[in-house]
PDB file of C-alpha atoms in Angstrom:
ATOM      1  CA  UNK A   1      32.856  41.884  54.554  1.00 57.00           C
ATOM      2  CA  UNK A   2      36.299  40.408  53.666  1.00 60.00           C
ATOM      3  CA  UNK A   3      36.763  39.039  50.010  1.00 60.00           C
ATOM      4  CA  UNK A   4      35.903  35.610  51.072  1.00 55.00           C
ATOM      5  CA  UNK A   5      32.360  36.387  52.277  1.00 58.00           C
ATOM      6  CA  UNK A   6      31.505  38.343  49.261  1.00 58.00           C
ATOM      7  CA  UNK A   7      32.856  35.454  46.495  1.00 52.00           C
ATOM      8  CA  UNK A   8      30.657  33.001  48.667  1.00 54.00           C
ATOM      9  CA  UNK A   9      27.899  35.328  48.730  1.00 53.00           C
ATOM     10  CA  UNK A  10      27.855  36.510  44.978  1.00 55.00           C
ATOM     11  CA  UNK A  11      28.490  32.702  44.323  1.00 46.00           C
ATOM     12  CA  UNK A  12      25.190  31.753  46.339  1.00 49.00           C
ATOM     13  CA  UNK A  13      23.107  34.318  44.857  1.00 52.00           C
ATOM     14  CA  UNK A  14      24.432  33.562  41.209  1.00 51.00           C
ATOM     15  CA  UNK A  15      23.313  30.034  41.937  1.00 47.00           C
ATOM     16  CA  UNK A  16      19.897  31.101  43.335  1.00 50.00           C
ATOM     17  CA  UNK A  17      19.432  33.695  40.217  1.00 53.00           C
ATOM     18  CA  UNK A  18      20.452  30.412  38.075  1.00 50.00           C
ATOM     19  CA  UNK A  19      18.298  27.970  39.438  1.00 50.00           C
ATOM     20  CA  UNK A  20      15.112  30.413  39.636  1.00 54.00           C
ATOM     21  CA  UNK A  21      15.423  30.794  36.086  1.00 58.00           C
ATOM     22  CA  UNK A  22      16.390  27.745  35.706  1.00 58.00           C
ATOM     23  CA  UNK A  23      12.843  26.369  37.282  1.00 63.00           C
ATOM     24  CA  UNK A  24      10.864  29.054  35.192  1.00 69.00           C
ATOM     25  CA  UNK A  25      12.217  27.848  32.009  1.00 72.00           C
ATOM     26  CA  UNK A  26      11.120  24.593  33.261  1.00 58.00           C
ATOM     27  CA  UNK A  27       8.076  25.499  33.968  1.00 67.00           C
ATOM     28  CA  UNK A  28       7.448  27.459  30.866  1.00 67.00           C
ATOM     29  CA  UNK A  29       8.320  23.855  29.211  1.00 61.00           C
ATOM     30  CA  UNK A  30       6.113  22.451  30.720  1.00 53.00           C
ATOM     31  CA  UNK A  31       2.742  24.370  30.224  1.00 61.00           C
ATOM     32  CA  UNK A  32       3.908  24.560  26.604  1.00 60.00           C
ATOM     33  CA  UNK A  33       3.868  20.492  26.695  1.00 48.00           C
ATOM     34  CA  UNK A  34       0.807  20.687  28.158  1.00 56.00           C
ATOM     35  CA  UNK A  35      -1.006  22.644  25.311  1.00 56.00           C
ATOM     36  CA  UNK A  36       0.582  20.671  23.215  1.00 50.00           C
ATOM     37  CA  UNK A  37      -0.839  17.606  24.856  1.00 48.00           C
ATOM     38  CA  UNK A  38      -4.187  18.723  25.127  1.00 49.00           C
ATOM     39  CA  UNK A  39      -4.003  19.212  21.446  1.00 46.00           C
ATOM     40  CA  UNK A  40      -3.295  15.950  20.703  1.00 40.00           C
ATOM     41  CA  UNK A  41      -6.123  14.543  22.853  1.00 44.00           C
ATOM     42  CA  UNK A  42      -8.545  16.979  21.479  1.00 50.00           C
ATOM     43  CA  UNK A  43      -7.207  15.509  17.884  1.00 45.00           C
ATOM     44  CA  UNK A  44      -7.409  11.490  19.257  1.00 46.00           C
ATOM     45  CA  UNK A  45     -10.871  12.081  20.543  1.00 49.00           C
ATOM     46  CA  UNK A  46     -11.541  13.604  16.904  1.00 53.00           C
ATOM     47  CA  UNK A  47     -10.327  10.471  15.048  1.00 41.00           C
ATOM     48  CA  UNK A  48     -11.604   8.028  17.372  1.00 43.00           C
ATOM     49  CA  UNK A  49     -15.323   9.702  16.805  1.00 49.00           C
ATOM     50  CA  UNK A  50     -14.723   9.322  13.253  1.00 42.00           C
ATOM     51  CA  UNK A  51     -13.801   5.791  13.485  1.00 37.00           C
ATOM     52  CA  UNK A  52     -16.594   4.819  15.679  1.00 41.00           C
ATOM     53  CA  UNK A  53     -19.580   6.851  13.079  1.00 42.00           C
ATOM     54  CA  UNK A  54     -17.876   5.612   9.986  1.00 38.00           C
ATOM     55  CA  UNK A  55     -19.252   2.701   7.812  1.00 40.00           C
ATOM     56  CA  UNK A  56     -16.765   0.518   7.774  1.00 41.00           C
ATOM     57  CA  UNK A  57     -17.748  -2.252   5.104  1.00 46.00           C
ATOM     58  CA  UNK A  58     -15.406  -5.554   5.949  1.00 51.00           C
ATOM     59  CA  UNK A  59     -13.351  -6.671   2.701  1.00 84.00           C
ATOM     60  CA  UNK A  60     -15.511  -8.533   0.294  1.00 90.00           C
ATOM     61  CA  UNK A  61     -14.883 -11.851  -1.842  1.00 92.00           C
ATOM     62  CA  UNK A  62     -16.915 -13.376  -4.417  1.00 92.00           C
ATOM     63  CA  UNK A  63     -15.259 -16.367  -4.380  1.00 92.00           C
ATOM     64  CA  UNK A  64     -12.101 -18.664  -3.098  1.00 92.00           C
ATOM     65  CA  UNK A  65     -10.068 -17.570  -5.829  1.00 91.00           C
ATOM     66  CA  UNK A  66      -9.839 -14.233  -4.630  1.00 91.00           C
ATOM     67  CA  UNK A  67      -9.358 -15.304  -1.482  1.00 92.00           C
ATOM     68  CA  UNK A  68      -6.485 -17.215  -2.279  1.00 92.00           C
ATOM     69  CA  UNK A  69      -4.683 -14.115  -5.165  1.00 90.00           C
ATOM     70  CA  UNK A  70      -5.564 -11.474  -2.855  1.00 88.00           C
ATOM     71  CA  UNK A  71      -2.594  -8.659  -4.137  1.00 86.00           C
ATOM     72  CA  UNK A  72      -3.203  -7.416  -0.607  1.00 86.00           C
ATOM     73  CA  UNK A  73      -3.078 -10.520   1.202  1.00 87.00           C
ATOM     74  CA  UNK A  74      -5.930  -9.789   3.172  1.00 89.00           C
ATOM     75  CA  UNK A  75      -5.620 -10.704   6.939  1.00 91.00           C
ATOM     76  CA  UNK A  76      -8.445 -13.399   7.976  1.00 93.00           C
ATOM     77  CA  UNK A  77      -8.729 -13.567  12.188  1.00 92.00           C
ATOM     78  CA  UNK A  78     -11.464 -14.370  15.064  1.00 91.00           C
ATOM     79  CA  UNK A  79     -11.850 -11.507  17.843  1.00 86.00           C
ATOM     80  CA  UNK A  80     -13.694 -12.938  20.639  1.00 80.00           C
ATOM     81  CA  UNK A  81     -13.335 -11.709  24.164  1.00 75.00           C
ATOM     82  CA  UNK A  82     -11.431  -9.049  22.881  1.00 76.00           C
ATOM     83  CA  UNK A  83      -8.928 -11.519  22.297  1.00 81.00           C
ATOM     84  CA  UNK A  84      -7.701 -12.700  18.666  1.00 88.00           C
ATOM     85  CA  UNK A  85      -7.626 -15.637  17.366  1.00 90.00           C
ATOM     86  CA  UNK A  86      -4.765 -16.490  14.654  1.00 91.00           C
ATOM     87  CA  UNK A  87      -4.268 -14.386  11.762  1.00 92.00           C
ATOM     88  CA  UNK A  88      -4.247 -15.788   8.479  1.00 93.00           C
ATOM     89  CA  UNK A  89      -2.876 -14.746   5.227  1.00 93.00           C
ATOM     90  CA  UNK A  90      -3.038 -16.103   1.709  1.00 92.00           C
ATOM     91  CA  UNK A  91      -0.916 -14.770  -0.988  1.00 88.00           C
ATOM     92  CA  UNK A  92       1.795 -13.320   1.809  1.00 87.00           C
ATOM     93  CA  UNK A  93       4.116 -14.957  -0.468  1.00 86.00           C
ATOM     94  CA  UNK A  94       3.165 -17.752  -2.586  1.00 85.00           C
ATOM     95  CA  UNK A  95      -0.623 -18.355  -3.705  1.00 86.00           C
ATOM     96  CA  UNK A  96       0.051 -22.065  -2.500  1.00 92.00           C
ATOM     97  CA  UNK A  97       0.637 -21.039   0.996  1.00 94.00           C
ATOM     98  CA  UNK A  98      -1.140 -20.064   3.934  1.00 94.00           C
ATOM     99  CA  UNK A  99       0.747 -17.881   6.287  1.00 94.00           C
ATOM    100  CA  UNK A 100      -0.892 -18.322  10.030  1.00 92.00           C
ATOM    101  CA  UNK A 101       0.463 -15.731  12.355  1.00 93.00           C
ATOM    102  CA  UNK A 102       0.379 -16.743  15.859  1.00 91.00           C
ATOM    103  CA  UNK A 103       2.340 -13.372  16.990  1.00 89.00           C
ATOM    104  CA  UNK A 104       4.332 -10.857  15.439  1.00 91.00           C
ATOM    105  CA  UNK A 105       7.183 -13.106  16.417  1.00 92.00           C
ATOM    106  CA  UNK A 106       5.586 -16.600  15.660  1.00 93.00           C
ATOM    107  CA  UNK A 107       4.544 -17.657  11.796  1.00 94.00           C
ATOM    108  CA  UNK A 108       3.729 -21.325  10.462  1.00 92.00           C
ATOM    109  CA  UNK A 109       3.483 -21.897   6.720  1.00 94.00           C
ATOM    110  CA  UNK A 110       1.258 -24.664   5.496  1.00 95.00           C
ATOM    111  CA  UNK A 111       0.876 -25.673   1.864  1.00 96.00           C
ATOM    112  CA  UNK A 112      -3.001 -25.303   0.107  1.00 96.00           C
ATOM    113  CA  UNK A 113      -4.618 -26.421  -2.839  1.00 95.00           C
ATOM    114  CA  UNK A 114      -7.687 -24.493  -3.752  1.00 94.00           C
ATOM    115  CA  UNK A 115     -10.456 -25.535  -5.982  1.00 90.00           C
ATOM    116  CA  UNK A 116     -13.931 -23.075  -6.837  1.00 86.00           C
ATOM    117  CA  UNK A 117     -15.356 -23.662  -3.144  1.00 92.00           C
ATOM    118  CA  UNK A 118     -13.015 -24.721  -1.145  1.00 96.00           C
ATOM    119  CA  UNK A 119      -9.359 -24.180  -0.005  1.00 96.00           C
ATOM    120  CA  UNK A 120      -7.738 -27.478   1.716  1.00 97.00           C
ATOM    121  CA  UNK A 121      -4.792 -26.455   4.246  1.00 96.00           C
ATOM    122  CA  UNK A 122      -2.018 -29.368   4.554  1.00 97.00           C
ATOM    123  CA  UNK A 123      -0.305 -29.860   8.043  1.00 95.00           C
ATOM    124  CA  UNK A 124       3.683 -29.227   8.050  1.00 92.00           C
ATOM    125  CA  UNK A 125       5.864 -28.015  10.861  1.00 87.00           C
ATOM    126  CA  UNK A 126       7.158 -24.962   9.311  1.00 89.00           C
ATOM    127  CA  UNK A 127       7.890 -22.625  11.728  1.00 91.00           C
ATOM    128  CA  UNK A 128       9.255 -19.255  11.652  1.00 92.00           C
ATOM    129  CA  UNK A 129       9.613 -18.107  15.461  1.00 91.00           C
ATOM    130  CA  UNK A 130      11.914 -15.868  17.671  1.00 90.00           C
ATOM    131  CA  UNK A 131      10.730 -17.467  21.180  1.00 88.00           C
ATOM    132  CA  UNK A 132       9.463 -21.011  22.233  1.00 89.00           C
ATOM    133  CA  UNK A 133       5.716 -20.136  22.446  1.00 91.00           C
ATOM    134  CA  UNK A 134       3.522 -22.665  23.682  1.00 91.00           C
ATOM    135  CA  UNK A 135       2.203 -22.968  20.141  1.00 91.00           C
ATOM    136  CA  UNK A 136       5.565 -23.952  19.177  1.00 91.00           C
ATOM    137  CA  UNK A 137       5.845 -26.749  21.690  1.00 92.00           C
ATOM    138  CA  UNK A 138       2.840 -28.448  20.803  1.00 91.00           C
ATOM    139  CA  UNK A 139       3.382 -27.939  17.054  1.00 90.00           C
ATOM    140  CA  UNK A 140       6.780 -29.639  17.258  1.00 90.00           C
ATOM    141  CA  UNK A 141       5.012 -32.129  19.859  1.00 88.00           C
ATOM    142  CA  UNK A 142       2.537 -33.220  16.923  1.00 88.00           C
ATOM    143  CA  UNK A 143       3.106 -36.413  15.283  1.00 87.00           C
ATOM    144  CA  UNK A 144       5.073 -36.562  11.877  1.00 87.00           C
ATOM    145  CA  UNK A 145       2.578 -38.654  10.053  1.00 87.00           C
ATOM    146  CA  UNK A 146       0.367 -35.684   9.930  1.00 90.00           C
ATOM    147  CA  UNK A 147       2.690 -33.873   7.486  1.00 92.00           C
ATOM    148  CA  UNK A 148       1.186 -33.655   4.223  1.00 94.00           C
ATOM    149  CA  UNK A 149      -2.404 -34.665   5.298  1.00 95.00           C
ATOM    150  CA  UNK A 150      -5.446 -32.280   4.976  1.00 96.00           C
ATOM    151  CA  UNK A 151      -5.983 -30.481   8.427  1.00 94.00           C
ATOM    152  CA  UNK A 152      -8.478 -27.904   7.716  1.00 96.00           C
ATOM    153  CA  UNK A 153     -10.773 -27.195   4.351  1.00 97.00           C
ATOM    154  CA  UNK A 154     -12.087 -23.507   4.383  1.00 97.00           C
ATOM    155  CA  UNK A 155     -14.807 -22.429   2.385  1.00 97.00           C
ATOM    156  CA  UNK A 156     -16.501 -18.739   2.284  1.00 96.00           C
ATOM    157  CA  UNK A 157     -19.600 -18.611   4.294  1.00 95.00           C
ATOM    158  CA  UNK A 158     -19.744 -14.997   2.947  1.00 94.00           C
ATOM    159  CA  UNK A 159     -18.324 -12.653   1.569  1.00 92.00           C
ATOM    160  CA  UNK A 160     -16.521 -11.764   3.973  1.00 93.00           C
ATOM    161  CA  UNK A 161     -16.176 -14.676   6.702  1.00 94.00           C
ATOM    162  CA  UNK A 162     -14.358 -17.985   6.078  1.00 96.00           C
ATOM    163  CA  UNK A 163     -15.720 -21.021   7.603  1.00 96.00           C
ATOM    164  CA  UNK A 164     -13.383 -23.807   8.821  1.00 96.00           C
ATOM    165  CA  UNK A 165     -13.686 -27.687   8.782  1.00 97.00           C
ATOM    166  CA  UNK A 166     -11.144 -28.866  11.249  1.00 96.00           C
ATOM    167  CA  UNK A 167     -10.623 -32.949   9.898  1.00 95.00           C
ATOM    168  CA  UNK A 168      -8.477 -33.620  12.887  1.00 94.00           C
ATOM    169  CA  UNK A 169     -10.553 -31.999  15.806  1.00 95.00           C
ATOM    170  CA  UNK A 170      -8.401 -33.580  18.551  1.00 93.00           C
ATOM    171  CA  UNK A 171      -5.318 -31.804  16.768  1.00 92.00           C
ATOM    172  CA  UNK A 172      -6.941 -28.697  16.642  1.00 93.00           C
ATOM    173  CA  UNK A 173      -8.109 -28.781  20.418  1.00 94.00           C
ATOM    174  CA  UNK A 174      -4.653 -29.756  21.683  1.00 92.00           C
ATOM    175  CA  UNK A 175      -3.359 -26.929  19.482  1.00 93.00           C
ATOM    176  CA  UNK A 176      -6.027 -24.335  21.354  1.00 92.00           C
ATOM    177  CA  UNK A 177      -5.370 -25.579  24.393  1.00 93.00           C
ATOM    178  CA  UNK A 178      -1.992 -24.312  24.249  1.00 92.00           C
ATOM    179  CA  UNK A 179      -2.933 -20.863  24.936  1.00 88.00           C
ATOM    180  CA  UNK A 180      -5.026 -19.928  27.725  1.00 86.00           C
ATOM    181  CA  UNK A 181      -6.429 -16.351  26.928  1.00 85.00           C
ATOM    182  CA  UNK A 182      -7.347 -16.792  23.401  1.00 87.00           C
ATOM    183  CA  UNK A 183      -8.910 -19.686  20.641  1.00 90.00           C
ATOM    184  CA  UNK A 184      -6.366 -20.006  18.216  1.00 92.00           C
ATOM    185  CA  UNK A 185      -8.285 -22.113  15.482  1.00 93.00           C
ATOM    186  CA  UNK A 186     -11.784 -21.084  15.823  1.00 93.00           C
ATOM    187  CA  UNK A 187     -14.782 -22.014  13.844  1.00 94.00           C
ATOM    188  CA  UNK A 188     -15.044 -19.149  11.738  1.00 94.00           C
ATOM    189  CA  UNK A 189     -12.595 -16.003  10.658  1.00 93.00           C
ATOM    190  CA  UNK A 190     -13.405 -12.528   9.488  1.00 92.00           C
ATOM    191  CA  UNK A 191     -11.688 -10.461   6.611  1.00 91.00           C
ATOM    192  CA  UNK A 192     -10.397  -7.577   8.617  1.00 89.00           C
ATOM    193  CA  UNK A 193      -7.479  -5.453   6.773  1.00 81.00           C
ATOM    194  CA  UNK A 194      -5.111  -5.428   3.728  1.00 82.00           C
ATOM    195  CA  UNK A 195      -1.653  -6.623   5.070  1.00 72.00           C
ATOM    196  CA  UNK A 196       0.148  -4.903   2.509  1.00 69.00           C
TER     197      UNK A 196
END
């Protein structure tokens, strides 16, 4: 074999030897990920199992003052369909305001007075979005001589459901009709988790 030959054929075997090893360290990777996988689905089956034979108690009020000083600021929303309704939050920032969350992305403020059974939820078009949700459109659609006037009175049916009064129903339907999957304002909302 002339000196040519044997550089191209130590070169081809070097790359042969390379990649082999190459593939078993590869390999050897990858049945490590997969223990480490079926660890972690052993451990998620664990913790859903828990979740599903725990008692989990909903949050409990006595009354609509601690609904509306919650330190936690309690989040308030509707699951039907397996689809959520709005999320509200009293206390987010100022006991005077109700935070509604339409999406992570999509927040309305609206002033509140509260007295000992009842909490009265003024319209305003305070919005705090990134995109121009559907919501948004018909919000900013809504009339101006609605700011300021009572739009929904909430009282606790409960201790841990809010009931809503909608005064302006044909407000309210227009606003739920703006989203297709899920019922925005709906009739009643639960107490679900701390927010902070």
């Amino acid at each position: 074999m002339c000196k040519k030959q044997i550089f191209i054929f130590s070169l081809v075997t070097t790359l042969f030897i390379s990649c082999t090893s190459g593939e078993r360290e590869l390999e050897n990777q990858l049945k490590k990920l997969d223990g480490e996988i079926a660890v972690l689905d052993s451990t998620m089956g664990e913790v859903v199992d828990s979740l599903k034979s725990a008692d989990l108690n909903p949050l409990k009020f006595n009354n609509i003052s601690e609904v509306v000083y919650d330190k936690h600021s309690t989040t308030w929303v509707k699951i039907e369909k397996d689809s959520p309704s709005t999320w509200l939050h009293f206390n987010l920032y100022q006991p005077d305001t109700l935070q509604i969350e339409f999406t992570p992305e999509c927040w309305a403020s609206f002033p509140i007075i509260a007295s000992k059974e009842k909490i009265v939820v003024y319209w305003d078009n305070n919005l705090d979005t990134k995109y121009d949700f559907p919501i948004v459109k018909e919000i900013n659609k809504t009339e101006e001589s609605f700011i300021g006037k009572p739009f929904i009175i909430f009282s606790l049916k409960n201790d841990s459901t809010l009931s809503a009064n909608y005064i302006y129903p044909e407000l309210i339907e227009r606003l739920n009709q703006s989203e297709k999957e899920r019922l925005l304002f709906p009739e009643t909302f639960i107490a679900t988790y701390t927010y902070r």
